[in-house]
Amino acid sequence: MAKAQIPEGLTADYENAEVRAALDALQQAPDYAHLAAFLNALREGYLVVDVTGTPKEKATRIRTIRSTTGQLLLPVFTSMAELRAAVPKAKADKVKGAILPALEALRLIRSDRFVAAQVDAGSAALVVLRKYIDRVIDGDVLDAAAVEGMR
């Protein structure tokens, strides 16, 4: 079996700074332009998913969360530090994450009955409806007008 190639510059302390900056800008000034910029940024770089608790002898399983109404959410993180921030401090050193190309991580939303993705649950906790994630995955050009039209 061929050894997996780790892309140059990708380390355990990787942070998707572009997505995080767009997320911060959106939360500071929530409008359609910032939402479009955030959604477009989600296509780039890598995102982290929680795989804590996956037995070594079984297929990797992504940990999910439920909304307050019981609907399935896909948690994604901009870094391992953000993943660790989403769990109690006593468990932070036991957390395991998988760093995936951003679109591959987002495509996981199509693997089950997810209604949304939650970005950086430990800090920002931004919930993005599946219809927006689907547009990101499909490669649609998103601007303020397009996003506003999706309401």
PDB file of C-alpha atoms in Angstrom:
ATOM      1  CA  MET A   1       0.000   0.000   0.000  1.00  0.00           C
ATOM      2  CA  ALA A   2       1.395   3.391  -0.959  1.00  0.00           C
ATOM      3  CA  LYS A   3       2.137   5.804   1.837  1.00  0.00           C
ATOM      4  CA  ALA A   4      -0.233   8.793   1.887  1.00  0.00           C
ATOM      5  CA  GLN A   5       1.299  12.035   0.650  1.00  0.00           C
ATOM      6  CA  ILE A   6       0.987  14.943   3.042  1.00  0.00           C
ATOM      7  CA  PRO A   7       0.804  18.225   1.146  1.00  0.00           C
ATOM      8  CA  GLU A   8       3.680  20.607   1.723  1.00  0.00           C
ATOM      9  CA  GLY A   9       3.017  23.093   4.500  1.00  0.00           C
ATOM     10  CA  LEU A  10       0.271  20.993   6.094  1.00  0.00           C
ATOM     11  CA  THR A  11       1.021  20.281   9.745  1.00  0.00           C
ATOM     12  CA  ALA A  12      -0.956  19.376  12.857  1.00  0.00           C
ATOM     13  CA  ASP A  13      -1.146  23.067  13.774  1.00  0.00           C
ATOM     14  CA  TYR A  14      -2.598  24.080  10.378  1.00  0.00           C
ATOM     15  CA  GLU A  15      -5.161  26.870  10.489  1.00  0.00           C
ATOM     16  CA  ASN A  16      -7.373  27.948   7.605  1.00  0.00           C
ATOM     17  CA  ALA A  17      -6.710  31.625   8.238  1.00  0.00           C
ATOM     18  CA  GLU A  18      -8.691  32.768   5.182  1.00  0.00           C
ATOM     19  CA  VAL A  19     -11.903  31.069   6.335  1.00  0.00           C
ATOM     20  CA  ARG A  20     -11.367  32.219   9.907  1.00  0.00           C
ATOM     21  CA  ALA A  21     -10.837  35.834   8.814  1.00  0.00           C
ATOM     22  CA  ALA A  22     -13.984  35.714   6.648  1.00  0.00           C
ATOM     23  CA  LEU A  23     -15.926  34.197   9.562  1.00  0.00           C
ATOM     24  CA  ASP A  24     -14.736  36.927  11.935  1.00  0.00           C
ATOM     25  CA  ALA A  25     -15.639  39.626   9.396  1.00  0.00           C
ATOM     26  CA  LEU A  26     -19.120  38.121   8.952  1.00  0.00           C
ATOM     27  CA  GLN A  27     -19.731  38.045  12.675  1.00  0.00           C
ATOM     28  CA  GLN A  28     -18.540  41.629  13.103  1.00  0.00           C
ATOM     29  CA  ALA A  29     -20.663  42.940  10.233  1.00  0.00           C
ATOM     30  CA  PRO A  30     -23.391  40.421   9.345  1.00  0.00           C
ATOM     31  CA  ASP A  31     -24.581  41.224   5.839  1.00  0.00           C
ATOM     32  CA  TYR A  32     -24.961  39.417   2.528  1.00  0.00           C
ATOM     33  CA  ALA A  33     -21.599  40.607   1.175  1.00  0.00           C
ATOM     34  CA  HIS A  34     -19.746  39.182   4.160  1.00  0.00           C
ATOM     35  CA  LEU A  35     -21.780  35.967   4.027  1.00  0.00           C
ATOM     36  CA  ALA A  36     -20.901  35.543   0.346  1.00  0.00           C
ATOM     37  CA  ALA A  37     -17.215  36.177   1.087  1.00  0.00           C
ATOM     38  CA  PHE A  38     -17.310  33.599   3.883  1.00  0.00           C
ATOM     39  CA  LEU A  39     -19.027  30.979   1.694  1.00  0.00           C
ATOM     40  CA  ASN A  40     -16.522  31.540  -1.109  1.00  0.00           C
ATOM     41  CA  ALA A  41     -13.622  31.231   1.356  1.00  0.00           C
ATOM     42  CA  LEU A  42     -14.964  27.854   2.526  1.00  0.00           C
ATOM     43  CA  ARG A  43     -13.843  26.340  -0.789  1.00  0.00           C
ATOM     44  CA  GLU A  44     -10.160  27.006  -0.138  1.00  0.00           C
ATOM     45  CA  GLY A  45      -7.542  25.241   1.933  1.00  0.00           C
ATOM     46  CA  TYR A  46      -8.372  22.594   4.477  1.00  0.00           C
ATOM     47  CA  LEU A  47     -10.935  22.054   7.222  1.00  0.00           C
ATOM     48  CA  VAL A  48     -10.812  19.788  10.251  1.00  0.00           C
ATOM     49  CA  VAL A  49     -13.436  17.220  11.240  1.00  0.00           C
ATOM     50  CA  ASP A  50     -13.678  15.421  14.585  1.00  0.00           C
ATOM     51  CA  VAL A  51     -12.847  11.707  14.426  1.00  0.00           C
ATOM     52  CA  THR A  52     -12.407  11.184  18.173  1.00  0.00           C
ATOM     53  CA  GLY A  53     -13.388   7.730  19.322  1.00  0.00           C
ATOM     54  CA  THR A  54     -12.953   5.963  15.989  1.00  0.00           C
ATOM     55  CA  PRO A  55     -11.541   2.479  16.679  1.00  0.00           C
ATOM     56  CA  LYS A  56      -8.358   1.777  14.714  1.00  0.00           C
ATOM     57  CA  GLU A  57      -9.716  -1.447  13.253  1.00  0.00           C
ATOM     58  CA  LYS A  58     -12.879   0.154  11.856  1.00  0.00           C
ATOM     59  CA  ALA A  59     -13.579   2.749   9.183  1.00  0.00           C
ATOM     60  CA  THR A  60     -13.109   6.345  10.229  1.00  0.00           C
ATOM     61  CA  ARG A  61     -16.292   7.905  11.580  1.00  0.00           C
ATOM     62  CA  ILE A  62     -16.993  11.601  11.766  1.00  0.00           C
ATOM     63  CA  ARG A  63     -18.483  12.797  15.043  1.00  0.00           C
ATOM     64  CA  THR A  64     -21.687  14.741  14.573  1.00  0.00           C
ATOM     65  CA  ILE A  65     -23.885  16.900  16.755  1.00  0.00           C
ATOM     66  CA  ARG A  66     -27.601  17.545  17.018  1.00  0.00           C
ATOM     67  CA  SER A  67     -29.392  20.861  16.964  1.00  0.00           C
ATOM     68  CA  THR A  68     -31.672  21.864  19.819  1.00  0.00           C
ATOM     69  CA  THR A  69     -34.534  20.383  17.810  1.00  0.00           C
ATOM     70  CA  GLY A  70     -32.687  17.093  17.220  1.00  0.00           C
ATOM     71  CA  GLN A  71     -31.594  17.692  13.645  1.00  0.00           C
ATOM     72  CA  LEU A  72     -28.203  16.437  12.487  1.00  0.00           C
ATOM     73  CA  LEU A  73     -25.374  19.014  12.170  1.00  0.00           C
ATOM     74  CA  LEU A  74     -21.931  18.526  10.636  1.00  0.00           C
ATOM     75  CA  PRO A  75     -19.279  20.211  12.777  1.00  0.00           C
ATOM     76  CA  VAL A  76     -16.254  21.524  10.846  1.00  0.00           C
ATOM     77  CA  PHE A  77     -13.338  23.480  12.205  1.00  0.00           C
ATOM     78  CA  THR A  78     -10.764  25.884  10.790  1.00  0.00           C
ATOM     79  CA  SER A  79      -7.987  24.305  12.886  1.00  0.00           C
ATOM     80  CA  MET A  80      -7.212  21.625  15.441  1.00  0.00           C
ATOM     81  CA  ALA A  81      -7.065  24.405  18.050  1.00  0.00           C
ATOM     82  CA  GLU A  82     -10.703  25.240  17.250  1.00  0.00           C
ATOM     83  CA  LEU A  83     -11.638  21.560  17.533  1.00  0.00           C
ATOM     84  CA  ARG A  84      -9.956  21.366  20.940  1.00  0.00           C
ATOM     85  CA  ALA A  85     -11.803  24.521  22.027  1.00  0.00           C
ATOM     86  CA  ALA A  86     -15.112  22.751  21.348  1.00  0.00           C
ATOM     87  CA  VAL A  87     -14.580  20.069  23.984  1.00  0.00           C
ATOM     88  CA  PRO A  88     -14.160  20.279  27.768  1.00  0.00           C
ATOM     89  CA  LYS A  89     -10.587  21.167  28.731  1.00  0.00           C
ATOM     90  CA  ALA A  90     -10.110  17.819  30.481  1.00  0.00           C
ATOM     91  CA  LYS A  91     -10.705  16.016  27.174  1.00  0.00           C
ATOM     92  CA  ALA A  92      -8.864  18.417  24.844  1.00  0.00           C
ATOM     93  CA  ASP A  93      -5.691  16.300  24.756  1.00  0.00           C
ATOM     94  CA  LYS A  94      -7.644  13.206  23.668  1.00  0.00           C
ATOM     95  CA  VAL A  95      -9.368  14.844  20.684  1.00  0.00           C
ATOM     96  CA  LYS A  96      -8.528  13.480  17.241  1.00  0.00           C
ATOM     97  CA  GLY A  97      -9.149  15.377  14.050  1.00  0.00           C
ATOM     98  CA  ALA A  98      -8.754  14.711  10.362  1.00  0.00           C
ATOM     99  CA  ILE A  99      -7.528  17.553   8.188  1.00  0.00           C
ATOM    100  CA  LEU A 100      -9.297  17.305   4.833  1.00  0.00           C
ATOM    101  CA  PRO A 101      -9.366  19.456   1.722  1.00  0.00           C
ATOM    102  CA  ALA A 102     -12.165  21.953   2.387  1.00  0.00           C
ATOM    103  CA  LEU A 103     -14.541  20.713  -0.307  1.00  0.00           C
ATOM    104  CA  GLU A 104     -14.031  17.098   0.748  1.00  0.00           C
ATOM    105  CA  ALA A 105     -14.894  18.008   4.338  1.00  0.00           C
ATOM    106  CA  LEU A 106     -17.988  19.918   3.205  1.00  0.00           C
ATOM    107  CA  ARG A 107     -19.121  17.037   0.960  1.00  0.00           C
ATOM    108  CA  LEU A 108     -19.635  14.998   4.117  1.00  0.00           C
ATOM    109  CA  ILE A 109     -22.885  16.947   4.513  1.00  0.00           C
ATOM    110  CA  ARG A 110     -24.271  14.849   1.654  1.00  0.00           C
ATOM    111  CA  SER A 111     -23.441  11.573   3.413  1.00  0.00           C
ATOM    112  CA  ASP A 112     -26.414  11.706   5.792  1.00  0.00           C
ATOM    113  CA  ARG A 113     -29.489  13.759   6.695  1.00  0.00           C
ATOM    114  CA  PHE A 114     -27.510  16.818   7.776  1.00  0.00           C
ATOM    115  CA  VAL A 115     -29.515  20.046   7.799  1.00  0.00           C
ATOM    116  CA  ALA A 116     -26.515  22.317   8.330  1.00  0.00           C
ATOM    117  CA  ALA A 117     -22.824  22.597   9.103  1.00  0.00           C
ATOM    118  CA  GLN A 118     -21.542  24.285  12.233  1.00  0.00           C
ATOM    119  CA  VAL A 119     -18.234  26.083  11.833  1.00  0.00           C
ATOM    120  CA  ASP A 120     -15.858  26.396  14.796  1.00  0.00           C
ATOM    121  CA  ALA A 121     -18.297  25.174  17.440  1.00  0.00           C
ATOM    122  CA  GLY A 122     -15.964  26.129  20.270  1.00  0.00           C
ATOM    123  CA  SER A 123     -15.850  29.830  19.467  1.00  0.00           C
ATOM    124  CA  ALA A 124     -17.882  31.234  16.587  1.00  0.00           C
ATOM    125  CA  ALA A 125     -20.402  28.367  16.399  1.00  0.00           C
ATOM    126  CA  LEU A 126     -21.783  29.634  13.100  1.00  0.00           C
ATOM    127  CA  VAL A 127     -24.510  27.366  11.706  1.00  0.00           C
ATOM    128  CA  VAL A 128     -24.690  27.382   7.907  1.00  0.00           C
ATOM    129  CA  LEU A 129     -27.745  25.799   6.314  1.00  0.00           C
ATOM    130  CA  ARG A 130     -27.196  22.913   3.932  1.00  0.00           C
ATOM    131  CA  LYS A 131     -28.583  24.844   0.964  1.00  0.00           C
ATOM    132  CA  TYR A 132     -25.645  27.266   1.259  1.00  0.00           C
ATOM    133  CA  ILE A 133     -23.092  24.470   1.688  1.00  0.00           C
ATOM    134  CA  ASP A 134     -24.531  22.711  -1.375  1.00  0.00           C
ATOM    135  CA  ARG A 135     -23.971  25.872  -3.448  1.00  0.00           C
ATOM    136  CA  VAL A 136     -20.367  26.046  -2.207  1.00  0.00           C
ATOM    137  CA  ILE A 137     -19.788  22.383  -3.109  1.00  0.00           C
ATOM    138  CA  ASP A 138     -21.372  22.837  -6.542  1.00  0.00           C
ATOM    139  CA  GLY A 139     -18.911  25.658  -7.298  1.00  0.00           C
ATOM    140  CA  ASP A 140     -21.559  28.341  -7.777  1.00  0.00           C
ATOM    141  CA  VAL A 141     -20.269  31.890  -7.858  1.00  0.00           C
ATOM    142  CA  LEU A 142     -21.717  33.552  -4.803  1.00  0.00           C
ATOM    143  CA  ASP A 143     -22.079  37.282  -4.403  1.00  0.00           C
ATOM    144  CA  ALA A 144     -24.278  39.352  -2.105  1.00  0.00           C
ATOM    145  CA  ALA A 145     -27.220  39.315  -4.547  1.00  0.00           C
ATOM    146  CA  ALA A 146     -27.056  35.554  -5.061  1.00  0.00           C
ATOM    147  CA  VAL A 147     -26.937  34.889  -1.330  1.00  0.00           C
ATOM    148  CA  GLU A 148     -29.779  37.291  -0.615  1.00  0.00           C
ATOM    149  CA  GLY A 149     -31.862  35.547  -3.264  1.00  0.00           C
ATOM    150  CA  MET A 150     -31.468  32.248  -1.387  1.00  0.00           C
ATOM    151  CA  ARG A 151     -33.357  33.458   1.721  1.00  0.00           C
TER     152      ARG A 151
END
